[in-house]
Amino acid sequence: MNTEKKPFVSQQIIEDACEWAIMHGVAFRQADNTARHCPFSIAPMTIERDVYNHLLMVTPLITKLINNVSEDHEFLQASLSSMAKADPFFGLLMSLHQQLHGDAGNKLVAERQPLLLMRTDFMDDRQHGAKVIEFNGIAAGMGPFGQRAAEFHSFMKHQWPETYNQWIEDPSAISADNHGLEQLAYGIATTARAIKTDFSDQSKPTFLMVIQKNEDNVYDQHLLEIELQKQGIRTVRRTFEQLSTQLSSGENKRLLLENVGAVDVVYLRAGYQYEDYFAPELNEPVCCHTLSQIRLFIEQHHVAVNATISQQLATSKSMQMLLTMMPDTEYARWGLTLEEAQLVKSVLAEMKPINTQTIDWFTTEADQNQWVLKNQGEGGGHCIFGQDIAKKLTQLAPEEYDAWALMQRLYPHERDAPTIAVRDGEQTLVNDLVSEIGLFTAYYNGKPVTELNGYAGYLIRSKPASENEGGIHSGKGILDSLVLID
């Protein structure tokens, strides 16, 4: 007798789905140069149309706010100086910022033009509604994968309708359009042409992506490059180490790349951690000095940059906390009306600074499961939950306090129906899937540069509710997409 468990979805369909993912570039590169597909859900998540529309309305306003904060250099220096003292990496960023935007006696002049490609991550909390988890202003990737996930679910709906309908919560739900790949490329291409026009240059615009050495998340990056090439943009990739010997200055502060020529847009997919600037063979007395100086060099040129040093500071967890804690009337400083400020405030979750008073309150009064402790790190692995928070707080030295913040913990809706997660060609039934919604926006010099008034698509990452780390790349997350119900 065969006692082997029958799979939830036929292996034929799983193989078909995995091959679709690989064929469409939804993959990670392995050390041996093979590819493995990104983990994905077999059917999309459901969200109420009103919630989705609210996020579509508020996210460009957040981008407008962050863009204007990032160009308020005096405010950045004044408000983030204590955090920069407590976090060595942000101390490095702040010293670079000071050299570019400090007192008027500066020798350096920041000629760069800010291109803010941002992903604002939300969770739809059961009790409080949709709230911001974090702002991502540097290396805010995976827009291409977001669009591909929506295309994959469309493929499943039409190719394997019975399977799709079996695993979707509501068969009457309508897919939410996602043109993240095309709109990000459109925003970058528009910006590249604008820089080209500033120089009355008739040649093909050039886009430089700054990447990490031996990176495995390359297919998402290549999808963006292919789309840019379709839109008439030349694309090149370099590490900071390569750029340290290949960049030079042309006439009128034109940025030049060896064997390529003039550069119009610089897009950093690296630079959010110390390791990106670390070159052991340089044997530097001050860690990461040489490679971090490349950012200073780039920003002294007339070139569009994402992320500028100031954008990276403005999207820090500390700035998120400051904006959350300040009265909405203060947002007028950055060009928001009171109504716009209130809309932004409606999606900001409560945050608290770390000091002796907060620590005392947390250990004696707080419901510890309602909070998460965050440092300034980007990507997965930087959050502490529940009872581990009190333990961590006792280990922190007072001079480290300003690098950390407490944030209201979000408990998103679990999917009503179980779903199938597919990872490494294997299917798993997940009964408690929850989702994180990342909305992309693109602004150049403070103005929206997409065909959707600054909005540029979405990325859905889902994970079991029991897992804390939901990154596709670094956690237990799976790629997902959205369908809307009324």
Tab-separated table of C-alpha atoms in Angstrom:
chain	number	residue	atom	x	y	z
A	1	MET	CA	0.000	0.000	0.000
A	2	ASN	CA	1.311	3.470	-0.894
A	3	THR	CA	1.150	5.661	2.245
A	4	GLU	CA	2.975	8.582	0.642
A	5	LYS	CA	1.161	11.884	1.238
A	6	LYS	CA	-0.442	13.381	-1.823
A	7	PRO	CA	0.969	16.833	-2.617
A	8	PHE	CA	-1.380	19.809	-2.186
A	9	VAL	CA	-0.577	20.974	-5.714
A	10	SER	CA	0.483	18.602	-8.468
A	11	GLN	CA	4.237	18.408	-8.935
A	12	GLN	CA	3.722	19.172	-12.613
A	13	ILE	CA	2.216	22.575	-11.745
A	14	ILE	CA	4.956	23.318	-9.194
A	15	GLU	CA	7.628	22.550	-11.782
A	16	ASP	CA	5.818	24.704	-14.348
A	17	ALA	CA	5.682	27.592	-11.845
A	18	CYS	CA	9.366	27.270	-10.888
A	19	GLU	CA	10.399	27.208	-14.535
A	20	TRP	CA	8.269	30.306	-15.205
A	21	ALA	CA	10.094	32.081	-12.368
A	22	ILE	CA	13.564	31.153	-13.637
A	23	MET	CA	12.656	31.984	-17.237
A	24	HIS	CA	11.432	35.448	-16.184
A	25	GLY	CA	14.488	36.254	-14.065
A	26	VAL	CA	12.822	35.847	-10.664
A	27	ALA	CA	15.880	34.222	-9.168
A	28	PHE	CA	19.014	34.488	-7.050
A	29	ARG	CA	22.468	33.660	-8.353
A	30	GLN	CA	24.224	30.787	-6.592
A	31	ALA	CA	27.931	30.631	-5.768
A	32	ASP	CA	28.506	28.226	-8.689
A	33	ASN	CA	26.778	30.653	-11.110
A	34	THR	CA	23.608	28.617	-11.356
A	35	ALA	CA	20.263	30.245	-10.485
A	36	ARG	CA	17.596	29.253	-7.989
A	37	HIS	CA	14.095	30.652	-8.152
A	38	CYS	CA	12.877	33.141	-5.564
A	39	PRO	CA	10.432	31.649	-3.080
A	40	PHE	CA	6.841	32.576	-3.994
A	41	SER	CA	3.190	32.065	-3.071
A	42	ILE	CA	0.954	30.103	-5.415
A	43	ALA	CA	-1.853	32.710	-5.174
A	44	PRO	CA	-1.955	36.414	-4.170
A	45	MET	CA	-2.979	38.131	-0.926
A	46	THR	CA	-6.221	40.072	-0.590
A	47	ILE	CA	-6.503	43.678	0.573
A	48	GLU	CA	-9.489	45.990	0.809
A	49	ARG	CA	-9.551	48.513	-2.017
A	50	ASP	CA	-10.029	51.414	0.458
A	51	VAL	CA	-6.855	50.492	2.349
A	52	TYR	CA	-4.901	50.163	-0.892
A	53	ASN	CA	-6.179	53.499	-2.228
A	54	HIS	CA	-5.254	55.202	1.049
A	55	LEU	CA	-1.682	53.915	0.703
A	56	LEU	CA	-1.540	55.049	-2.936
A	57	MET	CA	-2.576	58.520	-1.819
A	58	VAL	CA	-0.284	58.841	1.188
A	59	THR	CA	2.961	57.257	-0.095
A	60	PRO	CA	3.857	60.016	-2.622
A	61	LEU	CA	3.284	62.535	0.200
A	62	ILE	CA	5.778	60.637	2.360
A	63	THR	CA	8.251	60.825	-0.533
A	64	LYS	CA	7.654	64.564	-0.900
A	65	LEU	CA	8.290	64.988	2.844
A	66	ILE	CA	11.453	62.838	2.851
A	67	ASN	CA	12.782	64.551	-0.274
A	68	ASN	CA	12.394	67.991	1.328
A	69	VAL	CA	13.804	66.837	4.667
A	70	SER	CA	16.809	65.370	2.841
A	71	GLU	CA	17.557	68.766	1.274
A	72	ASP	CA	17.200	70.573	4.642
A	73	HIS	CA	20.861	70.094	5.522
A	74	GLU	CA	20.880	72.232	8.630
A	75	PHE	CA	17.988	70.208	10.068
A	76	LEU	CA	19.705	66.885	9.271
A	77	GLN	CA	22.898	67.977	11.019
A	78	ALA	CA	21.090	69.349	14.069
A	79	SER	CA	18.585	66.518	14.533
A	80	LEU	CA	20.774	63.480	13.799
A	81	SER	CA	24.065	64.471	15.429
A	82	SER	CA	23.475	62.436	18.625
A	83	MET	CA	22.457	59.347	16.604
A	84	ALA	CA	25.599	59.757	14.464
A	85	LYS	CA	27.730	59.735	17.630
A	86	ALA	CA	26.037	56.515	18.795
A	87	ASP	CA	26.231	54.617	15.475
A	88	PRO	CA	29.705	54.493	13.870
A	89	PHE	CA	28.399	53.895	10.338
A	90	PHE	CA	26.013	56.838	10.503
A	91	GLY	CA	28.865	58.802	12.040
A	92	LEU	CA	30.761	58.158	8.788
A	93	LEU	CA	27.746	59.269	6.704
A	94	MET	CA	27.327	62.381	8.836
A	95	SER	CA	30.974	63.362	8.419
A	96	LEU	CA	30.587	62.995	4.618
A	97	HIS	CA	27.415	65.082	4.784
A	98	GLN	CA	29.215	67.726	6.855
A	99	GLN	CA	31.958	67.987	4.242
A	100	LEU	CA	29.385	68.576	1.494
A	101	HIS	CA	26.740	70.612	3.282
A	102	GLY	CA	28.326	71.969	6.462
A	103	ASP	CA	29.250	75.601	7.067
A	104	ALA	CA	29.602	78.014	4.167
A	105	GLY	CA	33.400	77.825	4.319
A	106	ASN	CA	33.218	74.382	2.676
A	107	LYS	CA	35.775	73.609	0.025
A	108	LEU	CA	33.400	71.043	-1.504
A	109	VAL	CA	30.281	71.948	-3.470
A	110	ALA	CA	27.416	69.472	-3.852
A	111	GLU	CA	26.403	69.691	-7.509
A	112	ARG	CA	24.463	66.389	-7.519
A	113	GLN	CA	20.762	66.384	-8.387
A	114	PRO	CA	18.647	64.280	-5.996
A	115	LEU	CA	16.740	61.354	-7.504
A	116	LEU	CA	14.726	59.752	-4.710
A	117	LEU	CA	13.826	56.163	-5.561
A	118	MET	CA	12.158	55.061	-2.377
A	119	ARG	CA	10.280	52.052	-1.053
A	120	THR	CA	7.992	52.677	1.903
A	121	ASP	CA	7.150	49.428	3.693
A	122	PHE	CA	3.776	48.989	5.418
A	123	MET	CA	1.912	46.352	7.398
A	124	ASP	CA	-1.881	46.356	7.662
A	125	ASP	CA	-2.299	46.007	11.432
A	126	ARG	CA	-5.454	44.204	12.628
A	127	GLN	CA	-6.256	46.935	15.128
A	128	HIS	CA	-4.558	50.133	13.932
A	129	GLY	CA	-4.784	49.762	10.133
A	130	ALA	CA	-1.907	50.139	7.677
A	131	LYS	CA	1.245	51.581	9.267
A	132	VAL	CA	4.780	52.305	8.055
A	133	ILE	CA	7.452	49.830	9.077
A	134	GLU	CA	10.352	51.742	7.546
A	135	PHE	CA	11.499	54.043	4.767
A	136	ASN	CA	14.028	52.595	2.311
A	137	GLY	CA	15.952	55.297	0.495
A	138	ILE	CA	19.120	53.409	-0.445
A	139	ALA	CA	19.310	50.075	-2.274
A	140	ALA	CA	15.488	50.058	-2.283
A	141	GLY	CA	15.309	47.175	-4.706
A	142	MET	CA	13.036	44.377	-5.847
A	143	GLY	CA	10.577	46.554	-7.747
A	144	PRO	CA	11.181	44.319	-10.782
A	145	PHE	CA	10.407	41.211	-8.713
A	146	GLY	CA	7.228	42.912	-7.456
A	147	GLN	CA	5.946	43.358	-11.010
A	148	ARG	CA	7.007	39.817	-11.938
A	149	ALA	CA	5.092	38.382	-8.954
A	150	ALA	CA	1.885	40.027	-10.203
A	151	GLU	CA	2.603	38.674	-13.703
A	152	PHE	CA	3.232	35.208	-12.241
A	153	HIS	CA	-0.122	35.167	-10.462
A	154	SER	CA	-1.787	36.271	-13.700
A	155	PHE	CA	-0.049	33.337	-15.408
A	156	MET	CA	-1.348	30.951	-12.713
A	157	LYS	CA	-4.885	32.348	-13.014
A	158	HIS	CA	-4.994	31.728	-16.761
A	159	GLN	CA	-2.802	28.634	-17.080
A	160	TRP	CA	-3.894	26.731	-13.971
A	161	PRO	CA	-7.267	28.321	-13.014
A	162	GLU	CA	-8.448	25.448	-10.801
A	163	THR	CA	-5.293	25.571	-8.677
A	164	TYR	CA	-5.363	29.371	-8.533
A	165	ASN	CA	-9.020	29.469	-7.447
A	166	GLN	CA	-8.439	26.749	-4.873
A	167	TRP	CA	-5.811	28.834	-3.055
A	168	ILE	CA	-7.077	32.388	-3.470
A	169	GLU	CA	-9.126	33.814	-0.580
A	170	ASP	CA	-11.813	35.388	-2.769
A	171	PRO	CA	-12.158	34.307	-6.435
A	172	SER	CA	-14.024	37.566	-7.232
A	173	ALA	CA	-11.010	39.720	-6.185
A	174	ILE	CA	-9.419	41.907	-8.871
A	175	SER	CA	-5.662	41.993	-9.422
A	176	ALA	CA	-3.957	45.280	-8.421
A	177	ASP	CA	-1.964	46.626	-11.365
A	178	ASN	CA	1.764	46.569	-10.778
A	179	HIS	CA	4.107	48.306	-13.214
A	180	GLY	CA	6.983	48.663	-10.731
A	181	LEU	CA	9.689	47.602	-13.167
A	182	GLU	CA	8.462	49.807	-16.014
A	183	GLN	CA	7.733	52.859	-13.842
A	184	LEU	CA	11.060	52.801	-11.984
A	185	ALA	CA	12.813	52.546	-15.353
A	186	TYR	CA	10.619	55.354	-16.727
A	187	GLY	CA	11.564	57.613	-13.787
A	188	ILE	CA	15.275	56.846	-14.147
A	189	ALA	CA	15.191	57.294	-17.954
A	190	THR	CA	13.342	60.623	-17.645
A	191	THR	CA	15.944	61.809	-15.134
A	192	ALA	CA	18.887	60.635	-17.257
A	193	ARG	CA	17.546	62.580	-20.241
A	194	ALA	CA	17.091	65.689	-18.095
A	195	ILE	CA	20.760	65.579	-17.028
A	196	LYS	CA	21.798	64.962	-20.640
A	197	THR	CA	19.798	68.032	-21.699
A	198	ASP	CA	21.567	70.152	-19.056
A	199	PHE	CA	24.779	69.495	-20.996
A	200	SER	CA	23.176	69.786	-24.466
A	201	ASP	CA	24.567	66.286	-25.004
A	202	GLN	CA	23.043	64.309	-27.896
A	203	SER	CA	24.570	60.895	-27.088
A	204	LYS	CA	22.792	57.996	-25.364
A	205	PRO	CA	22.101	58.640	-21.641
A	206	THR	CA	24.182	56.485	-19.274
A	207	PHE	CA	23.043	54.847	-16.033
A	208	LEU	CA	25.621	53.597	-13.510
A	209	MET	CA	24.550	51.016	-10.936
A	210	VAL	CA	26.892	50.733	-7.933
A	211	ILE	CA	26.813	47.108	-6.794
A	212	GLN	CA	28.261	44.821	-4.147
A	213	LYS	CA	31.043	42.422	-5.067
A	214	ASN	CA	29.901	38.824	-5.742
A	215	GLU	CA	26.283	39.738	-5.076
A	216	ASP	CA	23.636	37.031	-5.481
A	217	ASN	CA	20.629	39.345	-5.906
A	218	VAL	CA	21.666	40.260	-9.455
A	219	TYR	CA	18.646	39.208	-11.526
A	220	ASP	CA	16.372	41.825	-9.989
A	221	GLN	CA	19.047	44.396	-10.911
A	222	HIS	CA	19.432	43.031	-14.446
A	223	LEU	CA	15.666	43.171	-15.038
A	224	LEU	CA	15.793	46.909	-14.308
A	225	GLU	CA	18.785	47.316	-16.622
A	226	ILE	CA	17.044	45.457	-19.477
A	227	GLU	CA	13.989	47.706	-19.094
A	228	LEU	CA	16.224	50.795	-19.113
A	229	GLN	CA	17.966	49.537	-22.251
A	230	LYS	CA	14.527	49.168	-23.880
A	231	GLN	CA	13.923	52.832	-23.025
A	232	GLY	CA	17.137	53.909	-24.757
A	233	ILE	CA	19.496	54.071	-21.759
A	234	ARG	CA	22.991	52.597	-21.658
A	235	THR	CA	23.636	50.719	-18.392
A	236	VAL	CA	26.900	49.871	-16.619
A	237	ARG	CA	27.665	48.181	-13.279
A	238	ARG	CA	30.623	48.871	-10.986
A	239	THR	CA	31.636	48.224	-7.371
A	240	PHE	CA	32.970	51.048	-5.176
A	241	GLU	CA	36.386	49.408	-5.484
A	242	GLN	CA	36.289	49.610	-9.286
A	243	LEU	CA	35.054	53.209	-9.157
A	244	SER	CA	37.971	54.202	-6.912
A	245	THR	CA	40.245	54.135	-9.995
A	246	GLN	CA	37.756	54.734	-12.840
A	247	LEU	CA	35.961	58.031	-12.095
A	248	SER	CA	37.136	61.476	-13.163
A	249	SER	CA	35.822	65.020	-13.685
A	250	GLY	CA	34.946	66.501	-17.072
A	251	GLU	CA	34.022	70.045	-18.067
A	252	ASN	CA	31.244	71.798	-16.108
A	253	LYS	CA	31.318	69.199	-13.314
A	254	ARG	CA	30.472	66.317	-15.688
A	255	LEU	CA	31.063	62.891	-14.070
A	256	LEU	CA	33.157	60.632	-16.316
A	257	LEU	CA	33.662	56.862	-16.143
A	258	GLU	CA	36.733	55.295	-17.710
A	259	ASN	CA	36.075	53.615	-21.101
A	260	VAL	CA	32.409	54.648	-20.906
A	261	GLY	CA	32.229	58.442	-20.914
A	262	ALA	CA	29.766	60.781	-19.200
A	263	VAL	CA	27.409	59.413	-16.520
A	264	ASP	CA	23.878	60.824	-16.101
A	265	VAL	CA	22.414	58.762	-13.236
A	266	VAL	CA	24.185	56.981	-10.368
A	267	TYR	CA	22.026	54.401	-8.551
A	268	LEU	CA	23.449	52.850	-5.390
A	269	ARG	CA	22.527	49.238	-4.755
A	270	ALA	CA	25.414	49.221	-2.265
A	271	GLY	CA	26.557	51.636	0.415
A	272	TYR	CA	24.142	50.962	3.281
A	273	GLN	CA	26.678	49.097	5.457
A	274	TYR	CA	30.348	49.325	6.399
A	275	GLU	CA	31.251	46.181	4.434
A	276	ASP	CA	30.423	47.927	1.155
A	277	TYR	CA	33.313	50.358	1.743
A	278	PHE	CA	35.773	47.849	3.188
A	279	ALA	CA	38.798	47.017	1.033
A	280	PRO	CA	41.323	45.038	3.125
A	281	GLU	CA	44.103	45.360	0.517
A	282	LEU	CA	44.099	49.151	0.992
A	283	ASN	CA	45.271	48.614	4.591
A	284	GLU	CA	43.757	51.941	5.676
A	285	PRO	CA	44.478	53.614	9.018
A	286	VAL	CA	40.824	54.730	9.088
A	287	CYS	CA	38.418	51.970	8.049
A	288	CYS	CA	36.485	52.496	4.840
A	289	HIS	CA	37.858	55.980	4.171
A	290	THR	CA	38.953	55.514	0.545
A	291	LEU	CA	35.802	53.894	-0.810
A	292	SER	CA	33.417	56.140	1.146
A	293	GLN	CA	35.171	59.156	-0.403
A	294	ILE	CA	33.846	58.018	-3.787
A	295	ARG	CA	30.379	59.099	-2.708
A	296	LEU	CA	31.757	62.547	-1.919
A	297	PHE	CA	33.448	62.659	-5.312
A	298	ILE	CA	30.262	61.635	-7.157
A	299	GLU	CA	28.129	64.193	-5.303
A	300	GLN	CA	30.441	67.032	-6.317
A	301	HIS	CA	29.328	66.496	-9.939
A	302	HIS	CA	26.259	67.466	-11.947
A	303	VAL	CA	24.730	63.988	-11.996
A	304	ALA	CA	21.472	62.544	-10.691
A	305	VAL	CA	22.101	60.390	-7.599
A	306	ASN	CA	20.065	57.856	-5.651
A	307	ALA	CA	20.691	57.642	-2.810
A	308	THR	CA	22.418	60.876	-1.913
A	309	ILE	CA	24.132	60.873	1.478
A	310	SER	CA	21.407	63.208	2.738
A	311	GLN	CA	18.633	60.901	1.447
A	312	GLN	CA	20.208	58.027	3.352
A	313	LEU	CA	20.226	60.116	6.535
A	314	ALA	CA	16.633	61.283	5.945
A	315	THR	CA	15.339	57.700	5.610
A	316	SER	CA	17.059	56.492	8.802
A	317	LYS	CA	15.070	54.961	11.660
A	318	SER	CA	15.997	57.961	13.823
A	319	MET	CA	14.490	60.388	11.323
A	320	GLN	CA	11.391	58.192	11.096
A	321	MET	CA	11.117	58.473	14.886
A	322	LEU	CA	11.590	62.268	14.863
A	323	LEU	CA	8.945	62.734	12.152
A	324	THR	CA	6.587	60.429	14.045
A	325	MET	CA	7.009	62.294	17.318
A	326	MET	CA	6.760	65.875	16.012
A	327	PRO	CA	3.391	67.681	15.669
A	328	ASP	CA	1.867	67.565	12.179
A	329	THR	CA	1.962	71.392	12.002
A	330	GLU	CA	5.781	71.228	11.835
A	331	TYR	CA	5.615	69.451	8.457
A	332	ALA	CA	4.801	72.864	6.930
A	333	ARG	CA	8.560	73.507	7.073
A	334	TRP	CA	8.894	70.952	4.256
A	335	GLY	CA	6.015	72.167	2.102
A	336	LEU	CA	3.164	69.924	3.318
A	337	THR	CA	-0.273	71.358	3.989
A	338	LEU	CA	-1.896	70.439	7.294
A	339	GLU	CA	-4.180	67.994	5.456
A	340	GLU	CA	-1.188	66.325	3.783
A	341	ALA	CA	0.661	66.183	7.106
A	342	GLN	CA	-2.323	64.531	8.783
A	343	LEU	CA	-2.482	61.936	6.002
A	344	VAL	CA	1.198	61.090	6.542
A	345	LYS	CA	0.674	60.977	10.299
A	346	SER	CA	-2.219	58.532	9.836
A	347	VAL	CA	0.213	55.810	8.741
A	348	LEU	CA	3.094	56.426	11.175
A	349	ALA	CA	3.318	53.904	14.027
A	350	GLU	CA	4.270	55.144	17.497
A	351	MET	CA	8.010	55.308	18.237
A	352	LYS	CA	9.998	56.122	21.385
A	353	PRO	CA	13.638	57.140	21.859
A	354	ILE	CA	15.862	55.030	24.098
A	355	ASN	CA	16.821	56.794	27.319
A	356	THR	CA	16.798	55.911	31.025
A	357	GLN	CA	13.170	57.022	31.346
A	358	THR	CA	11.996	54.843	28.421
A	359	ILE	CA	14.002	51.846	29.684
A	360	ASP	CA	12.473	52.195	33.141
A	361	TRP	CA	8.966	52.451	31.638
A	362	PHE	CA	9.564	49.465	29.346
A	363	THR	CA	10.834	47.161	32.090
A	364	THR	CA	8.152	48.062	34.665
A	365	GLU	CA	4.974	49.053	32.801
A	366	ALA	CA	5.014	48.246	29.090
A	367	ASP	CA	3.322	45.305	27.399
A	368	GLN	CA	6.586	44.020	25.981
A	369	ASN	CA	4.940	42.123	23.123
A	370	GLN	CA	3.527	45.377	21.723
A	371	TRP	CA	6.977	46.763	20.869
A	372	VAL	CA	9.961	46.059	18.653
A	373	LEU	CA	13.479	47.403	19.241
A	374	LYS	CA	15.293	48.621	16.120
A	375	ASN	CA	18.764	49.901	15.359
A	376	GLN	CA	19.750	51.841	12.247
A	377	GLY	CA	20.603	48.770	10.150
A	378	GLU	CA	19.109	48.098	6.710
A	379	GLY	CA	17.829	44.708	5.575
A	380	GLY	CA	16.976	41.738	7.811
A	381	GLY	CA	18.280	40.878	11.265
A	382	HIS	CA	18.138	44.323	12.911
A	383	CYS	CA	14.984	43.946	15.022
A	384	ILE	CA	14.554	42.589	18.555
A	385	PHE	CA	11.191	41.375	19.843
A	386	GLY	CA	9.337	40.584	23.080
A	387	GLN	CA	11.307	39.579	26.166
A	388	ASP	CA	14.620	39.878	24.289
A	389	ILE	CA	14.138	43.670	24.246
A	390	ALA	CA	14.554	44.142	28.013
A	391	LYS	CA	17.676	41.979	27.936
A	392	LYS	CA	19.158	44.043	25.086
A	393	LEU	CA	18.305	47.340	26.804
A	394	THR	CA	20.300	46.299	29.879
A	395	GLN	CA	23.312	45.536	27.653
A	396	LEU	CA	23.339	48.957	25.938
A	397	ALA	CA	25.787	51.584	27.170
A	398	PRO	CA	24.244	55.083	27.516
A	399	GLU	CA	26.370	56.344	24.614
A	400	GLU	CA	24.674	53.717	22.379
A	401	TYR	CA	21.077	54.713	23.242
A	402	ASP	CA	20.617	57.156	20.355
A	403	ALA	CA	21.319	54.433	17.773
A	404	TRP	CA	18.181	52.541	18.867
A	405	ALA	CA	14.434	53.175	18.992
A	406	LEU	CA	11.323	51.400	20.199
A	407	MET	CA	8.491	51.078	17.710
A	408	GLN	CA	4.941	49.873	18.106
A	409	ARG	CA	4.872	46.248	16.966
A	410	LEU	CA	2.492	45.594	14.088
A	411	TYR	CA	0.310	42.506	13.970
A	412	PRO	CA	-0.992	42.249	10.406
A	413	HIS	CA	-4.068	40.343	9.301
A	414	GLU	CA	-3.340	36.671	8.734
A	415	ARG	CA	-4.579	35.361	5.431
A	416	ASP	CA	-8.057	33.873	5.880
A	417	ALA	CA	-7.256	30.817	3.793
A	418	PRO	CA	-4.088	28.694	3.919
A	419	THR	CA	-1.716	29.036	0.996
A	420	ILE	CA	1.133	27.196	-0.663
A	421	ALA	CA	4.661	28.577	-0.411
A	422	VAL	CA	7.154	27.269	-2.961
A	423	ARG	CA	10.855	27.357	-2.064
A	424	ASP	CA	13.615	25.467	-3.875
A	425	GLY	CA	11.007	23.586	-5.889
A	426	GLU	CA	9.287	22.270	-2.739
A	427	GLN	CA	5.768	23.197	-1.658
A	428	THR	CA	4.722	23.922	1.928
A	429	LEU	CA	1.262	24.608	3.338
A	430	VAL	CA	1.218	27.863	5.366
A	431	ASN	CA	-1.828	28.540	7.560
A	432	ASP	CA	-0.805	31.894	9.067
A	433	LEU	CA	0.634	33.932	6.216
A	434	VAL	CA	1.025	37.696	6.819
A	435	SER	CA	2.238	40.283	4.318
A	436	GLU	CA	4.406	43.377	4.135
A	437	ILE	CA	3.488	45.918	1.449
A	438	GLY	CA	6.266	48.009	-0.077
A	439	LEU	CA	5.209	50.940	-2.303
A	440	PHE	CA	7.760	52.455	-4.679
A	441	THR	CA	7.969	56.126	-5.592
A	442	ALA	CA	10.303	58.127	-7.829
A	443	TYR	CA	10.951	61.885	-7.448
A	444	TYR	CA	13.605	63.959	-9.221
A	445	ASN	CA	14.526	67.340	-7.774
A	446	GLY	CA	11.380	67.225	-5.662
A	447	LYS	CA	8.988	66.455	-8.532
A	448	PRO	CA	7.295	63.128	-9.379
A	449	VAL	CA	8.859	61.384	-12.399
A	450	THR	CA	6.541	58.457	-13.098
A	451	GLU	CA	3.421	58.251	-15.242
A	452	LEU	CA	1.447	57.632	-12.016
A	453	ASN	CA	2.248	60.934	-10.238
A	454	GLY	CA	5.315	59.591	-8.470
A	455	TYR	CA	3.956	56.142	-7.625
A	456	ALA	CA	5.989	53.287	-9.148
A	457	GLY	CA	4.439	49.931	-8.257
A	458	TYR	CA	4.630	47.631	-5.263
A	459	LEU	CA	6.455	44.688	-3.700
A	460	ILE	CA	4.629	42.163	-1.512
A	461	ARG	CA	6.631	39.933	0.806
A	462	SER	CA	4.695	37.399	2.846
A	463	LYS	CA	5.847	35.157	5.688
A	464	PRO	CA	4.407	32.882	8.382
A	465	ALA	CA	3.200	35.032	11.316
A	466	SER	CA	5.432	32.951	13.625
A	467	GLU	CA	8.582	34.160	11.793
A	468	ASN	CA	10.161	37.512	12.684
A	469	GLU	CA	12.419	37.856	9.628
A	470	GLY	CA	10.355	38.317	6.465
A	471	GLY	CA	12.994	39.208	3.882
A	472	ILE	CA	12.882	37.257	0.613
A	473	HIS	CA	16.618	37.377	0.545
A	474	SER	CA	17.572	37.107	4.202
A	475	GLY	CA	14.512	35.694	5.973
A	476	LYS	CA	11.547	33.352	5.586
A	477	GLY	CA	9.702	35.623	3.176
A	478	ILE	CA	8.114	34.687	-0.146
A	479	LEU	CA	7.231	36.863	-3.132
A	480	ASP	CA	3.566	37.693	-3.419
A	481	SER	CA	1.149	40.074	-5.141
A	482	LEU	CA	-2.106	41.910	-4.397
A	483	VAL	CA	-5.734	41.425	-5.306
A	484	LEU	CA	-8.419	43.927	-4.285
A	485	ILE	CA	-11.836	43.397	-2.703
A	486	ASP	CA	-14.518	46.011	-2.015
